[in-house]
Coordinates of C-alpha atoms in Angstrom, one line a residue:
X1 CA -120.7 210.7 66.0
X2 CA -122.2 212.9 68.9
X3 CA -120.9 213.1 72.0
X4 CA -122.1 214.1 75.5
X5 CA -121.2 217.8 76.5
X6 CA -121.2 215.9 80.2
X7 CA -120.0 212.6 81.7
X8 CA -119.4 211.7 85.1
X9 CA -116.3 209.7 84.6
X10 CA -114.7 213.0 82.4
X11 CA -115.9 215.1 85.8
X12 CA -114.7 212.7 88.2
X13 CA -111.3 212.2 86.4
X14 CA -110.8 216.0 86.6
X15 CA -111.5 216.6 90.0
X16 CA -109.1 213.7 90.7
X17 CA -106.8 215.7 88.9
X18 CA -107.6 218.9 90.5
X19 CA -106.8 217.3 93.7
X20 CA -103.5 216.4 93.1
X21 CA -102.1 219.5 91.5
X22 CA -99.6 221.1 93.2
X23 CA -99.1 225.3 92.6
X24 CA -95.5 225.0 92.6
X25 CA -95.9 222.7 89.5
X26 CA -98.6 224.5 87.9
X27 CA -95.8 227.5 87.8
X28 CA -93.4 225.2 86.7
X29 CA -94.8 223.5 84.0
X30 CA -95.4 226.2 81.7
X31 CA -91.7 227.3 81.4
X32 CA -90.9 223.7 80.8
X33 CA -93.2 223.2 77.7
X34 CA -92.4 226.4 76.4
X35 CA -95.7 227.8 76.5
X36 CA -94.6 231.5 76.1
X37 CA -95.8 233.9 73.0
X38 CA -94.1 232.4 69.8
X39 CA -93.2 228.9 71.8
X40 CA -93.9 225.7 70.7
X41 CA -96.3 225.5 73.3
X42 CA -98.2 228.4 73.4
X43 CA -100.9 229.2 75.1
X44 CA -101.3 225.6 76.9
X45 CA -102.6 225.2 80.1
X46 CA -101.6 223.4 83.0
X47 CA -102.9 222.2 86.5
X48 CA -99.5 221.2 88.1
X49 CA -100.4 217.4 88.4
X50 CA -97.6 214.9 88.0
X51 CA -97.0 212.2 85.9
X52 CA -97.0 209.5 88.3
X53 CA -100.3 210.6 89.3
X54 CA -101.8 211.0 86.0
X55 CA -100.8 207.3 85.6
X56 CA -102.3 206.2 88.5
X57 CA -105.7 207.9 87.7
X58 CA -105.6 207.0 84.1
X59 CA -104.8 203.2 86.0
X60 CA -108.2 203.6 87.8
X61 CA -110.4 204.8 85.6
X62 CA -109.2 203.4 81.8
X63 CA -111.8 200.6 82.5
X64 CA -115.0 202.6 83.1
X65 CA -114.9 205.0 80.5
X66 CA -115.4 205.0 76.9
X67 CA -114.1 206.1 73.9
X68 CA -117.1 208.3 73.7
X69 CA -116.8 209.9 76.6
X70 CA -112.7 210.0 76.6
X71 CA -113.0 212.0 73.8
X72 CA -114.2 215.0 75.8
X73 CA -111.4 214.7 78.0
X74 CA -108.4 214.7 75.3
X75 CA -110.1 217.7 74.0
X76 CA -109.7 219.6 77.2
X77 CA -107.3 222.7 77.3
X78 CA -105.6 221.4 80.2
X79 CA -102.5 219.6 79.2
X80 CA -102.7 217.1 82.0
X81 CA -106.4 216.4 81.3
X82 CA -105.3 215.1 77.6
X83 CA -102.2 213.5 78.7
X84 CA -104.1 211.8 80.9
X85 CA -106.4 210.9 78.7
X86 CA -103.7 209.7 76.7
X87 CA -102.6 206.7 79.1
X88 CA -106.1 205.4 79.7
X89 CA -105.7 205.3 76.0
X90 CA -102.6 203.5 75.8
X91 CA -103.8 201.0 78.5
X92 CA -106.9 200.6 76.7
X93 CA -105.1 199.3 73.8
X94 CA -102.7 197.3 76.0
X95 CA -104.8 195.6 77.8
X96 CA -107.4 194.2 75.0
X97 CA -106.4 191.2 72.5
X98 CA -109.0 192.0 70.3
X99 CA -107.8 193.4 66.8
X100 CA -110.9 195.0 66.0
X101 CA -110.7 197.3 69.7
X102 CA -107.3 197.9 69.0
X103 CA -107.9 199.3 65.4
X104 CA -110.9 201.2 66.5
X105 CA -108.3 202.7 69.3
X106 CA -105.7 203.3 66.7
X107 CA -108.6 204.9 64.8
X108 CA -109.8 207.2 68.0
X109 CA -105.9 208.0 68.3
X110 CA -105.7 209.2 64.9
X111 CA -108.6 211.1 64.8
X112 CA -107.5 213.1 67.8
X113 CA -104.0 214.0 66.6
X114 CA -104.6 217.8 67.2
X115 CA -105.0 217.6 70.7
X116 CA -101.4 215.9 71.0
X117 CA -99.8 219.0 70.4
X118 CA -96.5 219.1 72.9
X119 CA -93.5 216.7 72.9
X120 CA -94.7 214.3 75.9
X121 CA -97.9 213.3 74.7
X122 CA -96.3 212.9 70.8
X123 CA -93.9 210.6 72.8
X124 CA -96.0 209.0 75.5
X125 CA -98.1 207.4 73.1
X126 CA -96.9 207.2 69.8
X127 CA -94.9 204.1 69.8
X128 CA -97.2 202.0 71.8
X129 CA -100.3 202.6 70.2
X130 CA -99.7 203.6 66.9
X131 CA -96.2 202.1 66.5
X132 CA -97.2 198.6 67.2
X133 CA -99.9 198.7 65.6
X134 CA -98.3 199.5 62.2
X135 CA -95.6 196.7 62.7
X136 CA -98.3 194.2 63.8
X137 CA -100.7 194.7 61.2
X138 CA -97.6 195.9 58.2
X139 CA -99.4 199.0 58.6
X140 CA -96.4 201.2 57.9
X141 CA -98.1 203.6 55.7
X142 CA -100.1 205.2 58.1
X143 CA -97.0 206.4 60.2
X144 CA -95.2 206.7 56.0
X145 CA -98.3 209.5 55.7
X146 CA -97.6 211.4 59.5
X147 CA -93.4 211.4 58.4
X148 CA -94.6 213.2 55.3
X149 CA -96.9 215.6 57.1
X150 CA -96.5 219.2 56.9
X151 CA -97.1 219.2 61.0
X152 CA -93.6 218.7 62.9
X153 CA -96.0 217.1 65.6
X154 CA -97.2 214.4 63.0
X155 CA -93.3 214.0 61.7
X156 CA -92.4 213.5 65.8
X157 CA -94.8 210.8 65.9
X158 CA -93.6 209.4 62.8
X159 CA -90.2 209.2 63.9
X160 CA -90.7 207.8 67.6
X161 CA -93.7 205.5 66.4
X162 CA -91.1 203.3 65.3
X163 CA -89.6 203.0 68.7
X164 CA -91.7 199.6 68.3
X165 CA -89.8 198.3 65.6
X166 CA -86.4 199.1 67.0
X167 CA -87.3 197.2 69.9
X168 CA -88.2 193.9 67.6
X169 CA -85.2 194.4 65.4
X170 CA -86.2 196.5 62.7
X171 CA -84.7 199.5 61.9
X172 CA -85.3 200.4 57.8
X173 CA -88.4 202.3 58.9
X174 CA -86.3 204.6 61.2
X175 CA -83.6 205.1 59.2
X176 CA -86.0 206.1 56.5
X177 CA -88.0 208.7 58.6
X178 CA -84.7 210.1 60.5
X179 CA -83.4 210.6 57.1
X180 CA -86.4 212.5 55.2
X181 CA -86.4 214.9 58.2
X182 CA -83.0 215.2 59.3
X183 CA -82.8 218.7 58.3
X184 CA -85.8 219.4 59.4
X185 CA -85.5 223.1 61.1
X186 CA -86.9 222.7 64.5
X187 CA -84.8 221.4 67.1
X188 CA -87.1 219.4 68.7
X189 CA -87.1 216.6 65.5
X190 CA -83.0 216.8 65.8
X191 CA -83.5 215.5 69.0
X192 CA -86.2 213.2 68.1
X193 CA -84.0 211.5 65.3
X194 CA -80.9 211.4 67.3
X195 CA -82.7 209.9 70.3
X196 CA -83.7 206.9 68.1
X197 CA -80.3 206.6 66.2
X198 CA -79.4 206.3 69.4
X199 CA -82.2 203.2 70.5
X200 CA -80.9 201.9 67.1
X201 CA -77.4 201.4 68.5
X202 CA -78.4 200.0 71.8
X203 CA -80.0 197.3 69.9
X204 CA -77.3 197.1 66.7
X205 CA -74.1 198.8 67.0
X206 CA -73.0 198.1 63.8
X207 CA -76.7 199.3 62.2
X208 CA -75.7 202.8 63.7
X209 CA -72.4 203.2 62.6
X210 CA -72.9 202.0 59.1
X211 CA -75.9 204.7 59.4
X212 CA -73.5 207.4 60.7
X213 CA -70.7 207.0 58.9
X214 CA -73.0 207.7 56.0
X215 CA -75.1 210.5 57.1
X216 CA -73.4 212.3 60.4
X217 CA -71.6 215.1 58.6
X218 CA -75.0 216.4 57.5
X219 CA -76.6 215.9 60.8
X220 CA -77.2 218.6 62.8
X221 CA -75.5 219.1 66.0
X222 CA -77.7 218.2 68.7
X223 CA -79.2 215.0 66.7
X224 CA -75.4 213.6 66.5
X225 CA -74.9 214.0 69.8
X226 CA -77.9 212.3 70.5
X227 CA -77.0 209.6 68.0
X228 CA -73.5 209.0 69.7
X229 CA -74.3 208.9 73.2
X230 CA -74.3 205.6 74.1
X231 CA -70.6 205.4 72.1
X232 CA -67.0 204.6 74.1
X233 CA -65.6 208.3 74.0
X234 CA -62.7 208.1 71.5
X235 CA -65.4 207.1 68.7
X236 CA -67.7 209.8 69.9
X237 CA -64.8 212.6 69.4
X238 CA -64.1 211.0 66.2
X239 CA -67.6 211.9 65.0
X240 CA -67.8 215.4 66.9
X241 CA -64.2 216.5 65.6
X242 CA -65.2 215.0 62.2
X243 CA -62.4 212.2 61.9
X244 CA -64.1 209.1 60.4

């Protein structure tokens, strides 16, 4: 499919977001996605917009644009213009009942993985778009095939995209993923699997601990303590001080 090199919805959503960007911010920003030489974010752009107001113009506009034309905004090299572009997505697919928009969405999201490339748009979008679509549809393969991925993006997405199925009760899928990568080297999927170990407990105690006292003294560091957050302190020490 071709796209337009133009659109006046893409140019009116940027200068929307031009507009609210703040210098301070704009400073900020790049420190806080690591977008330094060697970083996970290198090179990334940013305007200074916040998210708040990114939802609110993603709120305004998800109705009169398509996916056509959205997909020269999530290509943009300004992280706010894809994240952006990312919530009219997610509201897109929120908002319609039709299964055959929602897998075209789903395809749309798929197809664009590459521009989802720091830890807030893996996580903004994963779950509710691709995550419940998998456990409406038993579609779990297609987040199986992003756990298996070579990309630690893709293996994020994999991991949170369940977020869905927590949430409804399931929780094979997560353990599954959190276990394939919980060595995993980068820090960022430590926290990721911790952070849903953790979502795991809140909704099944006893699914966690049974999962912890099985896997925790192979965990690294900063997914346990993720993982045993939520926990009344004497159990959490138990875990940290290696006790159970």
């Amino acid at each position: 499919m071709q796209y337009l090199n133009t659109n006046p919805a893409v140019e009116e959503i940027k200068e929307a977001l031009t507009v609210l960007a703040a210098p301070e911010k704009a400073q900020f920003f790049p420190k806080f996605f690591k977008t330094g030489k060697g970083e996970y974010g290198e090179g990334d752009l940013f305007l200074g917009v916040k998210v708040p107001d990114q939802r609110l113009v993603a709120k305004d506009y998800y109705t009169r644009i398509s996916l056509e034309e959205l997909s020269l905004l999530i290509a943009s090299e300004y992280h706010e213009h894809r994240l952006t572009a990312l919530f009219i997505l997610i509201l897109k697919f929120e908002k319609s009942k039709n299964k055959a928009i929602q897998e075209t969405i789903v395809k749309f999201y798929l197809n664009h993985l590459q521009y989802l490339n720091n830890w807030d748009l893996v996580d903004s979008g994963c779950y509710k778009i691709l995550g419940r679509y998998c456990f409406e549809n038993q579609r779990e393969d297609l987040l199986r095939n992003l756990s298996y991925s070579e990309n630690m993006w893709h293996k994020r997405m994999a991991v949170v995209g369940t977020m869905h199925h927590v949430k409804k009760g399931s929780f094979e899928l997560t353990k599954e993923f959190v276990t394939q990568n919980l060595k995993h080297p980068h820090d960022l999927m430590h926290k990721a699997n911790g952070w849903l170990l953790r979502e795991m407990g809140q909704k099944n105690p006893k699914e966690l601990i049974d999962y912890l006292n099985r896997h925790y003294r192979e965990m690294p560091r900063t997914c346990l303590r993720y993982a045993i957050e939520k926990l009344d302190e004497g159990l959490r020490q138990d875990y940290l001080k290696g006790r159970i």
